[in-house]
PDB file of C-alpha atoms in Angstrom:
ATOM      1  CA  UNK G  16      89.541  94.186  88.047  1.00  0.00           C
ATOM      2  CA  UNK G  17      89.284  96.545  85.591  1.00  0.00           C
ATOM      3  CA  UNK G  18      91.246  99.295  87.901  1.00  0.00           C
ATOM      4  CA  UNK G  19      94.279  96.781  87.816  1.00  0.00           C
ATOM      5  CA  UNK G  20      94.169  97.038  83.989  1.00  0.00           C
ATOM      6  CA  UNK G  21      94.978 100.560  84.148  1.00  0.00           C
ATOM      7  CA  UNK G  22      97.428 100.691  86.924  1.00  0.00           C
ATOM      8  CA  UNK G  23      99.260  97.861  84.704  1.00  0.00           C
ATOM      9  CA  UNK G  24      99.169  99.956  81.541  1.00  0.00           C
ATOM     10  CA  UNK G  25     100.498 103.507  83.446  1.00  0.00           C
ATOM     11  CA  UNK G  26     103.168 101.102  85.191  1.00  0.00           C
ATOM     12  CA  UNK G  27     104.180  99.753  81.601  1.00  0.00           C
ATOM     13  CA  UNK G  28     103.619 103.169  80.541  1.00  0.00           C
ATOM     14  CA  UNK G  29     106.203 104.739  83.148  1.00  0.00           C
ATOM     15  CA  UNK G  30     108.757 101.832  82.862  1.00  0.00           C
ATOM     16  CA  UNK G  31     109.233 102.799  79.142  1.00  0.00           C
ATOM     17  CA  UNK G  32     109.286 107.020  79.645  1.00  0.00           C
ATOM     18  CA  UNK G  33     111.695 106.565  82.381  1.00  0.00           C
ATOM     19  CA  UNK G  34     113.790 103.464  80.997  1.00  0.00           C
ATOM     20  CA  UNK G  35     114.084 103.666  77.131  1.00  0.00           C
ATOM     21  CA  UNK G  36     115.491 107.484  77.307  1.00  0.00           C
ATOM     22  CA  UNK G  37     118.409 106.151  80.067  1.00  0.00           C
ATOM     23  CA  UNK G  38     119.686 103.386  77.820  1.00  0.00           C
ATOM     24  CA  UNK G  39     123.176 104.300  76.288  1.00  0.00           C
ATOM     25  CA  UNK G  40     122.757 102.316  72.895  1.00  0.00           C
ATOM     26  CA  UNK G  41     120.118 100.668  70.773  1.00  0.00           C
ATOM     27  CA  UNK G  42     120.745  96.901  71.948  1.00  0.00           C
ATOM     28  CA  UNK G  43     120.150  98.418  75.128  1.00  0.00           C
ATOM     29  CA  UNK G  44     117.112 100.204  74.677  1.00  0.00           C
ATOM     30  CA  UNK G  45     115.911  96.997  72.427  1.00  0.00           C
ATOM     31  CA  UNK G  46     116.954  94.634  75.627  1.00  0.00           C
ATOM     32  CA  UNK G  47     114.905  97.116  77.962  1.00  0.00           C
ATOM     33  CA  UNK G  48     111.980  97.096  75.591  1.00  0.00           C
ATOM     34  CA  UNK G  49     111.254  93.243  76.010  1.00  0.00           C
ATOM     35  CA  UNK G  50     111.247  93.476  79.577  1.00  0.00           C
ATOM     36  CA  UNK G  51     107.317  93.779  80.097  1.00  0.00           C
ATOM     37  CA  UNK G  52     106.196  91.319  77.419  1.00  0.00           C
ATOM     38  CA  UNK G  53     108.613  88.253  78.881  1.00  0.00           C
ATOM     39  CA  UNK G  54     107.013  89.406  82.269  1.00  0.00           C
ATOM     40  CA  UNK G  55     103.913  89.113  81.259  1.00  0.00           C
ATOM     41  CA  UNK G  56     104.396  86.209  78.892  1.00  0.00           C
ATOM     42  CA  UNK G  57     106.148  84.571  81.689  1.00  0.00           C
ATOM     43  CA  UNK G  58     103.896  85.544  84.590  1.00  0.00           C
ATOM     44  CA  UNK G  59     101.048  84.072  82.563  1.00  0.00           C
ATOM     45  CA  UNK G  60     102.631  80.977  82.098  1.00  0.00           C
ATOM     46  CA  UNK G  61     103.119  81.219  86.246  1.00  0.00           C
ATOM     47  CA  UNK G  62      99.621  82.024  86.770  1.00  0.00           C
ATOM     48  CA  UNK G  63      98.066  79.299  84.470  1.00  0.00           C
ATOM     49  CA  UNK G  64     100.249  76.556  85.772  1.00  0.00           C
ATOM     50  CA  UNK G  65      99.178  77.745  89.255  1.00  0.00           C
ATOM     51  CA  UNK G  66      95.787  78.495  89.017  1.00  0.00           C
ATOM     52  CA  UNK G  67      96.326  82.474  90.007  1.00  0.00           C
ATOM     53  CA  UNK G  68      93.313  84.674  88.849  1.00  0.00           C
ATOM     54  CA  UNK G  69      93.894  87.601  86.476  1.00  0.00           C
ATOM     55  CA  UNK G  70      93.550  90.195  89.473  1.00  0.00           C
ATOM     56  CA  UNK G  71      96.270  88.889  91.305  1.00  0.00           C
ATOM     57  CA  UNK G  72      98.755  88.274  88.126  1.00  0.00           C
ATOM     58  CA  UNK G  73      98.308  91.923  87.376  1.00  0.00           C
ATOM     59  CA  UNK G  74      99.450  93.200  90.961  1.00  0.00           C
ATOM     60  CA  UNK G  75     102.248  91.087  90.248  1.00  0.00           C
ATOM     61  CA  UNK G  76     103.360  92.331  87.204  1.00  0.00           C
ATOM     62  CA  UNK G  77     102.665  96.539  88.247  1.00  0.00           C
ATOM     63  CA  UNK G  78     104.754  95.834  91.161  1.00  0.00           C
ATOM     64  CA  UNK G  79     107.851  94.145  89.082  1.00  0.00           C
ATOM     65  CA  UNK G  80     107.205  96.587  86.568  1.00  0.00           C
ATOM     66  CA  UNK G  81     107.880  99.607  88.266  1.00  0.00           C
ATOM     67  CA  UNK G  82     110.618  98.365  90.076  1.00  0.00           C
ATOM     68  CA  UNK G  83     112.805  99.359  87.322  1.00  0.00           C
ATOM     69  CA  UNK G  84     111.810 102.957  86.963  1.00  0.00           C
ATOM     70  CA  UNK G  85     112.154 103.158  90.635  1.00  0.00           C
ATOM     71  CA  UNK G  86     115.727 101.631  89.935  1.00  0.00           C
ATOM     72  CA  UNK G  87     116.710 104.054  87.371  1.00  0.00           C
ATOM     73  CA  UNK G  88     115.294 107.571  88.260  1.00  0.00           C
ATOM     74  CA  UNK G  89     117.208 110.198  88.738  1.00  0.00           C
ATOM     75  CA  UNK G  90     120.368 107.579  87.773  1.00  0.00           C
ATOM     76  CA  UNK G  91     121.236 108.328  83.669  1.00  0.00           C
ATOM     77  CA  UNK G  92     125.059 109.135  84.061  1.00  0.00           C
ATOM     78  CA  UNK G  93     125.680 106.736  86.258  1.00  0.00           C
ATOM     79  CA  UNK G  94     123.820 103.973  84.505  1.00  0.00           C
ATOM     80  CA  UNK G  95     125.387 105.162  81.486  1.00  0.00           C
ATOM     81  CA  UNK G  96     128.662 104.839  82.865  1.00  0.00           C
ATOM     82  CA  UNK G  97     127.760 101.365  84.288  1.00  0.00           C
ATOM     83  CA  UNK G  98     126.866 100.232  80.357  1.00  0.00           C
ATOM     84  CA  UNK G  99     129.798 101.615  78.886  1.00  0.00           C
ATOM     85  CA  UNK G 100     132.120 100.276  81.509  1.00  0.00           C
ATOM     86  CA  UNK G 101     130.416  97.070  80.845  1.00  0.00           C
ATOM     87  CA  UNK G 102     130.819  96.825  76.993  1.00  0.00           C
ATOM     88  CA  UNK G 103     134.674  97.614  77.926  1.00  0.00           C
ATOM     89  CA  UNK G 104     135.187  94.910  79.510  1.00  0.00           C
ATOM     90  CA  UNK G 105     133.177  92.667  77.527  1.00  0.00           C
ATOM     91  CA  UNK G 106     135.408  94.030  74.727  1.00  0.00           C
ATOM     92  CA  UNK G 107     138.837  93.244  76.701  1.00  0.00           C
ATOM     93  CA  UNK G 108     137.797  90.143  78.122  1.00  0.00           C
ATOM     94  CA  UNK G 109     137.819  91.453  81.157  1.00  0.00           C
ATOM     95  CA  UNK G 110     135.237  90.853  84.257  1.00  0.00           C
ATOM     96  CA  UNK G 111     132.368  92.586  84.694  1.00  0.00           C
ATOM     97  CA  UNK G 112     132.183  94.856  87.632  1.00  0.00           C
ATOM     98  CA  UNK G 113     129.767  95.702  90.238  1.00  0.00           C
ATOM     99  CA  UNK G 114     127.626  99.057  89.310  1.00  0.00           C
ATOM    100  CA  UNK G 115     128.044 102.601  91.195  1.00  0.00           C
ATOM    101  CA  UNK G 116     127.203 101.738  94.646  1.00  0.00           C
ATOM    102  CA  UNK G 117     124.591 104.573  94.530  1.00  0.00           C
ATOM    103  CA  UNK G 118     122.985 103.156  91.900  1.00  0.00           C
ATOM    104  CA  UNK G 119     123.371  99.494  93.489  1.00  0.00           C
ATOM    105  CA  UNK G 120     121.811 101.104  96.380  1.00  0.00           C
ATOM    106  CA  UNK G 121     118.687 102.269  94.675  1.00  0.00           C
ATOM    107  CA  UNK G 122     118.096  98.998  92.751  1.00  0.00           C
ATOM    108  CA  UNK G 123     118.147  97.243  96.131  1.00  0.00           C
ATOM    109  CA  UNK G 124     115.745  99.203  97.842  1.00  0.00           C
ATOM    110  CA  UNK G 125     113.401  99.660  94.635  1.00  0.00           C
ATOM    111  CA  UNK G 126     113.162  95.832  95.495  1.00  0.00           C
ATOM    112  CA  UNK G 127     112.431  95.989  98.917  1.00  0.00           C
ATOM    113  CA  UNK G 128     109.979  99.174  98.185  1.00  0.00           C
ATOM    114  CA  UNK G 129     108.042  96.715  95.719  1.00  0.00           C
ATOM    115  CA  UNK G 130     108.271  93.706  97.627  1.00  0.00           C
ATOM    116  CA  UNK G 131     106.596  95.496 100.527  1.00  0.00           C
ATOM    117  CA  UNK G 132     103.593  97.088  98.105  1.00  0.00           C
ATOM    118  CA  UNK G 133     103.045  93.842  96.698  1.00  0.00           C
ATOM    119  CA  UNK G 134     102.488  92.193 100.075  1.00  0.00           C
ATOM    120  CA  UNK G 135     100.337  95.139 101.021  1.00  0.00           C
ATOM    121  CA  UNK G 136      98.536  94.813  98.143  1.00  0.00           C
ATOM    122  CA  UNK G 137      98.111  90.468  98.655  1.00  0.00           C
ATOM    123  CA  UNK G 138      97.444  90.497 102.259  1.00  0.00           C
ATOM    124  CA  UNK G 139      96.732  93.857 103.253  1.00  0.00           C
TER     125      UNK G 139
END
């Protein structure tokens, strides 16, 4: 157990070096920043209401976790784009729009990527 204590700190770890520095503004960067506690906050709620051990929560939460880095990387302009295009809108009372299909792309199959190493991980 004590090995999924560390992978859950580097993947906390990673998800703010790679996810804080993309963020366009500060509410953005404060918005990103809350991510992992409500995860864990709300995993733990999960996990007592459904009798999951501490192991298993913690493979949970690496594997969300890094689905954001995995998300981002390699993606700053156009996620900065995405943001700006976003407050725009919001400012116009216009609808939002879908992001850069590369970046849509990426977020999709960081999902799957995760999804798949969590069930290796659970049933493997």
């Amino acid at each position: 157990m004590e090995t999924w204590w560390i992978i859950s700190a580097v993947a906390t770890g990673a998800f703010y070096a790679v996810c804080l520095p993309m963020m366009a503004r500060r509410q953005h960067k404060v918005r990103m920043a809350f991510i992992p506690p409500v995860a864990i906050a709300c995993l733990l709620v999960a996990g007592a209401l459904r009798g999951h051990g501490t192991e298993e929560l913690l493979r949970i939460y690496s594997t969300v976790v890094l689905i954001f880095p995995l998300a981002l990387v390699g993606r700053r302009k156009e996620l900065r784009e995405a943001l700006e295009q976003q407050e725009r809108n919001s400012l116009m009372g216009a609808e939002e729009g879908l992001p850069p299909m590369k970046l849509f792309v990426q977020m999709c199959a960081s999902v799957v990527v995760m999804f798949l190493a969590w069930c290796w991980l659970t049933w493997g």
